[in-house]
Amino acid sequence: MIDDIRKRALHRTSIIEGQVRGLAKMIENEDYCMDIIAQSRAVQKALASLDKLLVENHLRTHVAHMFEAGGEQREQAVAELLKAYDFDAR
């Protein structure tokens, strides 16, 4: 994994951990539903942000090499990305 992306991804996972703990506390405390939903949406956005970092890393490392290799590896890279985003046509 690219060092800068790794550091940023680990930082984001720490933030997400705290957000999820806060979400659980809100549910335990029976906070106002709309506040819980807002926190849940924040967690989802943070996870989407983490996904972007992971996809960037995958593209810059694995996919780049797979495309350079061509043939089956290139097809595998395309299939993996399609599957990751539920675009798999198979």
XYZ file of C-alpha atoms in Angstrom:
90
model
C 0.000 0.000 0.000
C 1.227 3.490 -0.773
C 2.504 4.964 2.516
C 0.578 8.258 2.346
C -2.689 6.517 1.492
C -2.087 3.937 4.230
C -1.635 6.675 6.841
C -4.740 8.523 5.666
C -6.793 5.321 5.574
C -5.749 4.372 9.111
C -6.618 7.875 10.322
C -10.051 7.615 8.725
C -10.693 4.203 10.260
C -9.941 5.690 13.687
C -12.463 8.434 13.052
C -15.034 5.906 11.837
C -14.506 3.787 14.968
C -15.336 6.782 17.129
C -18.362 7.649 15.035
C -19.729 4.098 15.293
C -19.187 4.036 19.071
C -21.053 7.339 19.260
C -23.835 5.914 17.128
C -24.203 2.900 19.429
C -24.357 5.202 22.465
C -27.033 7.290 20.817
C -29.115 4.162 20.211
C -28.564 2.922 23.787
C -29.608 6.328 25.122
C -32.637 6.336 22.833
C -31.657 9.699 21.353
C -33.929 11.430 18.883
C -34.264 9.291 15.738
C -33.298 12.085 13.358
C -30.093 12.700 15.314
C -29.243 8.991 15.113
C -29.944 9.015 11.381
C -27.693 12.055 10.935
C -24.886 10.235 12.742
C -25.473 7.101 10.682
C -25.258 9.142 7.483
C -21.984 10.670 8.705
C -20.586 7.154 9.215
C -21.697 6.164 5.712
C -20.011 9.235 4.220
C -16.822 8.482 6.156
C -16.864 4.894 4.848
C -17.370 6.178 1.296
C -14.377 8.457 1.796
C -12.313 5.484 2.982
C -13.440 3.507 -0.066
C -12.178 6.281 -2.330
C -8.736 6.080 -0.742
C -8.647 2.301 -1.087
C -9.737 2.434 -4.725
C -7.102 5.093 -5.416
C -4.440 2.866 -3.900
C -5.660 -0.156 -5.848
C -5.652 1.783 -9.117
C -2.187 3.235 -8.535
C -0.664 -0.095 -7.571
C -2.351 -3.334 -8.543
C -4.446 -2.153 -11.473
C -1.568 -0.253 -13.034
C 0.562 -3.414 -12.994
C -2.297 -5.589 -14.209
C -2.947 -3.291 -17.164
C 0.747 -3.249 -18.029
C 0.747 -7.056 -18.025
C -2.276 -7.076 -20.328
C -4.295 -10.102 -21.334
C -5.957 -12.039 -18.524
C -4.564 -9.783 -15.808
C -6.054 -6.735 -17.470
C -9.426 -8.480 -17.731
C -9.179 -9.499 -14.078
C -8.561 -5.883 -13.040
C -11.626 -4.726 -14.949
C -13.752 -7.548 -13.507
C -12.639 -6.768 -9.940
C -13.560 -3.109 -10.242
C -16.913 -3.907 -11.799
C -17.635 -6.387 -9.021
C -16.565 -3.920 -6.319
C -19.240 -1.512 -7.514
C -21.889 -4.146 -8.245
C -21.569 -3.515 -11.973
C -20.653 -7.135 -12.604
C -22.589 -8.172 -15.694
C -21.979 -11.895 -15.183
